[in-house]
Amino acid sequence: GNSVTQMEGPVTLSEEAFLTINCTYTATGYPSLFWYVQYPGEGLQLLLKATKADDKGSNKGFEATYRKETTSFHLEKGSVQVSDSAVYFCALSRQDNAGNMLTFGGGTRLMVKP
Amino acid sequence: DAGVTQSPTHLIKTRGQHVTLRCSPISGHKSVSWYQQVLGQGPQFIFQYYEKEERGRGNFPDRFSARQFPNYSSELNVNALLLGDSALYLCASSLVFLANEKLFFGSGTQLSVL
């Protein structure tokens, strides 16, 4: 079956540091890949997505590249801010007629200190 | 425009009771999905409905059921509550149910089973 594995947190960084959150997946076929972010007290929000191999998703300074050869979709940001403190979830959706049901990783909490 | 709204925001029940959670999707969205998020874990898919028909079901017992109404709002019902059902229940809506489509999440209903 499909599964997503993320690096465990919390990840604690100083402001302006470089961020990498690792994500690897197991899936049949060619899933779409997503990063969702959950700020305290809020629902999940889509951060970025990629729908085929070698696609790069980007938003708000965050980037992730769909690497089929390594089954990875690592999230990166060059300079984090305190406002980036949140929980980040990597997810995939099945690429068949079963719709857009998502399989999520366990989440990685990011804490950015001033 | 209103986002995905869920009610109630918090709920306390005792073992063996029944609970109904409600979700109103974004106007124009025809697909509603339900996810269970246990503390410290990623969301787990429970159900997806599109045009009032069940289009997907996750690995949850028959105590969990759902339905979608003609106005596309949805209810999630859980019978014979167990302590392990304590979680944040998230509703998500989308226009249709394509694999690479963005899901819009509500803030969730926090269910505590005592």
Short mmCIF file of C-alpha atoms in Angstrom, two decimals:
data_model
loop_
_atom_site.label_atom_id
_atom_site.label_comp_id
_atom_site.label_asym_id
_atom_site.label_seq_id
_atom_site.Cartn_x
_atom_site.Cartn_y
_atom_site.Cartn_z
CA GLY A 1 0.00 0.00 0.00
CA ASN A 2 0.88 3.67 -0.11
CA SER A 3 2.92 5.22 2.68
CA VAL A 4 4.82 8.41 3.48
CA THR A 5 7.77 8.71 5.86
CA GLN A 6 8.96 12.04 7.23
CA MET A 7 11.87 12.95 9.45
CA GLU A 8 10.81 13.18 13.06
CA GLY A 9 10.77 16.51 14.81
CA PRO A 10 10.85 18.84 16.39
CA VAL A 11 13.25 20.72 14.18
CA THR A 12 14.53 23.83 15.94
CA LEU A 13 16.27 26.52 13.90
CA SER A 14 17.35 30.08 14.32
CA GLU A 15 15.81 32.75 12.12
CA GLU A 16 17.39 32.94 8.63
CA ALA A 17 18.74 29.37 8.86
CA PHE A 18 18.37 26.88 5.99
CA LEU A 19 15.58 24.33 6.32
CA THR A 20 15.34 20.79 4.99
CA ILE A 21 12.56 18.38 5.98
CA ASN A 22 13.00 14.94 4.44
CA CYS A 23 10.10 13.01 2.94
CA THR A 24 10.14 9.65 1.18
CA TYR A 25 7.20 7.69 -0.15
CA THR A 26 6.07 4.26 -1.27
CA ALA A 27 3.33 4.10 -3.88
CA THR A 28 2.17 2.24 -6.93
CA GLY A 29 1.95 4.17 -10.15
CA TYR A 30 2.63 7.89 -10.31
CA PRO A 31 1.12 9.73 -7.35
CA SER A 32 0.86 13.47 -6.92
CA LEU A 33 2.90 14.77 -4.00
CA PHE A 34 2.01 17.56 -1.59
CA TRP A 35 3.27 19.52 1.39
CA TYR A 36 0.59 20.78 3.76
CA VAL A 37 1.24 23.08 6.73
CA GLN A 38 -0.72 23.29 9.98
CA TYR A 39 -0.35 26.47 12.01
CA PRO A 40 -1.40 26.34 15.70
CA GLY A 41 -5.18 26.21 16.07
CA GLU A 42 -5.80 26.08 12.33
CA GLY A 43 -6.65 23.51 9.70
CA LEU A 44 -4.17 22.21 7.15
CA GLN A 45 -3.25 24.46 4.25
CA LEU A 46 -1.67 23.40 0.99
CA LEU A 47 1.87 24.74 0.80
CA LEU A 48 2.96 23.31 -2.54
CA LYS A 49 2.50 20.32 -4.84
CA ALA A 50 4.09 18.45 -7.73
CA THR A 51 2.24 16.13 -10.06
CA LYS A 52 4.95 14.35 -12.04
CA ALA A 53 8.59 13.34 -11.83
CA ASP A 54 11.15 16.20 -11.81
CA ASP A 55 8.42 18.80 -11.19
CA LYS A 56 9.35 21.45 -8.63
CA GLY A 57 6.64 22.86 -6.42
CA SER A 58 7.26 26.25 -4.80
CA ASN A 59 5.42 28.75 -2.63
CA LYS A 60 6.35 31.41 -0.04
CA GLY A 61 10.07 30.62 -0.45
CA PHE A 62 9.56 26.89 0.10
CA GLU A 63 10.53 24.38 -2.61
CA ALA A 64 10.30 20.63 -3.14
CA THR A 65 11.25 18.51 -6.17
CA TYR A 66 9.50 15.26 -7.12
CA ARG A 67 12.34 12.70 -7.36
CA LYS A 68 11.00 9.42 -8.68
CA GLU A 69 14.40 7.70 -8.71
CA THR A 70 14.79 8.23 -4.96
CA THR A 71 11.02 8.32 -4.19
CA SER A 72 11.54 11.57 -2.31
CA PHE A 73 9.95 15.00 -2.01
CA HIS A 74 12.13 16.92 0.44
CA LEU A 75 10.98 20.38 1.58
CA GLU A 76 13.55 23.20 1.59
CA LYS A 77 13.66 26.90 2.40
CA GLY A 78 16.72 29.08 2.21
CA SER A 79 15.95 31.40 5.13
CA VAL A 80 13.27 30.57 7.68
CA GLN A 81 11.29 33.12 9.67
CA VAL A 82 9.64 32.89 13.08
CA SER A 83 6.29 32.90 11.29
CA ASP A 84 7.22 29.59 9.59
CA SER A 85 6.87 27.80 12.94
CA ALA A 86 4.23 25.13 12.31
CA VAL A 87 3.76 21.42 11.65
CA TYR A 88 4.56 20.30 8.10
CA PHE A 89 2.98 17.23 6.51
CA CYS A 90 4.12 15.44 3.38
CA ALA A 91 1.33 13.62 1.53
CA LEU A 92 0.54 11.72 -1.65
CA SER A 93 -2.62 11.02 -3.56
CA ARG A 94 -3.43 7.95 -5.57
CA GLN A 95 -3.16 8.26 -9.31
CA ASP A 96 -6.20 6.25 -10.26
CA ASN A 97 -9.94 6.65 -10.31
CA ALA A 98 -10.12 6.59 -6.54
CA GLY A 99 -10.08 10.35 -6.29
CA ASN A 100 -7.96 12.68 -4.23
CA MET A 101 -7.71 10.76 -0.97
CA LEU A 102 -4.45 11.68 0.71
CA THR A 103 -1.95 9.51 2.55
CA PHE A 104 -0.06 11.68 5.05
CA GLY A 105 3.25 11.32 6.79
CA GLY A 106 3.47 11.73 10.55
CA GLY A 107 4.29 15.43 10.41
CA THR A 108 7.39 17.41 11.37
CA ARG A 109 7.15 20.25 13.86
CA LEU A 110 9.33 23.25 13.01
CA MET A 111 10.23 25.78 15.66
CA VAL A 112 12.06 28.93 14.57
CA LYS A 113 13.68 31.07 17.24
CA PRO A 114 14.39 34.80 16.81
CA ASP B 1 -15.98 33.78 1.06
CA ALA B 2 -16.44 31.34 3.89
CA GLY B 3 -14.01 28.47 4.13
CA VAL B 4 -14.82 24.94 5.23
CA THR B 5 -16.80 25.13 8.46
CA GLN B 6 -17.09 22.36 11.01
CA SER B 7 -19.27 22.02 14.08
CA PRO B 8 -18.95 21.65 16.94
CA THR B 9 -15.36 22.77 17.54
CA HIS B 10 -15.01 20.70 20.71
CA LEU B 11 -16.97 17.74 22.04
CA ILE B 12 -16.70 15.53 25.10
CA LYS B 13 -18.40 12.13 25.11
CA THR B 14 -18.22 8.97 27.19
CA ARG B 15 -17.48 5.46 25.99
CA GLY B 16 -20.36 3.76 24.23
CA GLN B 17 -22.06 6.99 23.20
CA HIS B 18 -22.79 8.15 19.67
CA VAL B 19 -21.50 11.34 18.05
CA THR B 20 -22.38 13.34 14.92
CA LEU B 21 -19.94 15.79 13.41
CA ARG B 22 -20.96 18.29 10.74
CA CYS B 23 -19.17 19.93 7.85
CA SER B 24 -20.12 22.63 5.35
CA PRO B 25 -17.85 22.78 2.29
CA ILE B 26 -16.76 25.86 0.43
CA SER B 27 -19.56 27.12 -1.80
CA GLY B 28 -19.42 25.32 -5.15
CA HIS B 29 -17.35 22.40 -3.87
CA LYS B 30 -18.99 19.05 -4.51
CA SER B 31 -16.54 16.73 -2.78
CA VAL B 32 -16.15 16.30 0.98
CA SER B 33 -13.58 14.13 2.73
CA TRP B 34 -13.15 13.22 6.39
CA TYR B 35 -9.84 12.60 8.17
CA GLN B 36 -8.97 11.54 11.72
CA GLN B 37 -5.87 13.12 13.28
CA VAL B 38 -4.68 11.53 16.51
CA LEU B 39 -2.43 13.78 18.60
CA GLY B 40 1.11 13.78 17.26
CA GLN B 41 0.26 11.88 14.07
CA GLY B 42 -0.67 12.69 10.52
CA PRO B 43 -4.31 12.69 9.38
CA GLN B 44 -5.80 9.33 8.39
CA PHE B 45 -8.38 9.13 5.60
CA ILE B 46 -11.86 8.00 6.68
CA PHE B 47 -14.36 8.77 3.87
CA GLN B 48 -14.76 10.70 0.66
CA TYR B 49 -18.11 11.73 -0.84
CA TYR B 50 -18.74 13.27 -4.22
CA GLU B 51 -22.15 14.23 -5.55
CA LYS B 52 -23.73 12.54 -2.53
CA GLU B 53 -22.14 9.16 -3.27
CA GLU B 54 -19.41 7.47 -1.28
CA ARG B 55 -16.30 7.39 -3.46
CA GLY B 56 -13.77 6.06 -0.98
CA ARG B 57 -13.46 4.56 2.46
CA GLY B 58 -10.38 4.20 4.62
CA ASN B 59 -9.48 1.41 7.02
CA PHE B 60 -11.99 2.26 9.75
CA PRO B 61 -14.56 -0.01 11.43
CA ASP B 62 -18.24 -0.02 10.55
CA ARG B 63 -18.91 2.10 13.64
CA PHE B 64 -17.89 5.00 11.40
CA SER B 65 -20.40 6.17 8.80
CA ALA B 66 -21.03 9.32 6.83
CA ARG B 67 -23.36 10.89 4.34
CA GLN B 68 -23.53 13.90 2.07
CA PHE B 69 -26.65 15.99 1.64
CA PRO B 70 -28.08 17.64 -1.52
CA ASN B 71 -26.47 20.95 -0.49
CA TYR B 72 -23.10 19.07 -0.34
CA SER B 73 -22.75 19.42 3.43
CA SER B 74 -21.78 16.26 5.25
CA GLU B 75 -22.11 14.42 8.54
CA LEU B 76 -19.72 11.94 10.11
CA ASN B 77 -21.28 9.54 12.61
CA VAL B 78 -19.42 7.38 15.08
CA ASN B 79 -21.28 4.76 17.14
CA ALA B 80 -20.22 2.95 20.31
CA LEU B 81 -17.37 5.38 21.01
CA LEU B 82 -14.07 4.01 22.27
CA LEU B 83 -11.30 5.85 24.10
CA GLY B 84 -9.18 5.45 20.99
CA ASP B 85 -11.64 7.54 18.96
CA SER B 86 -10.37 10.65 20.76
CA ALA B 87 -8.86 12.77 18.01
CA LEU B 88 -9.19 15.86 15.85
CA TYR B 89 -11.63 15.15 13.02
CA LEU B 90 -10.92 17.17 9.91
CA CYS B 91 -13.24 17.82 7.00
CA ALA B 92 -11.87 18.83 3.62
CA SER B 93 -13.64 19.98 0.48
CA SER B 94 -12.67 20.23 -3.17
CA LEU B 95 -14.38 21.15 -6.44
CA VAL B 96 -14.29 17.61 -7.78
CA PHE B 97 -12.05 14.69 -6.83
CA LEU B 98 -9.06 14.69 -9.12
CA ALA B 99 -5.86 13.12 -7.79
CA ASN B 100 -3.79 16.32 -8.05
CA GLU B 101 -6.47 18.62 -6.72
CA LYS B 102 -6.00 20.94 -3.73
CA LEU B 103 -8.00 20.10 -0.63
CA PHE B 104 -9.33 22.88 1.61
CA PHE B 105 -9.44 21.84 5.26
CA GLY B 106 -11.62 23.07 8.10
CA SER B 107 -10.21 23.72 11.57
CA GLY B 108 -11.61 20.45 12.82
CA THR B 109 -13.71 19.06 15.65
CA GLN B 110 -11.75 18.00 18.73
CA LEU B 111 -13.45 14.89 20.13
CA SER B 112 -12.55 13.66 23.61
CA VAL B 113 -13.91 10.29 24.73
CA LEU B 114 -13.80 9.71 28.49
#
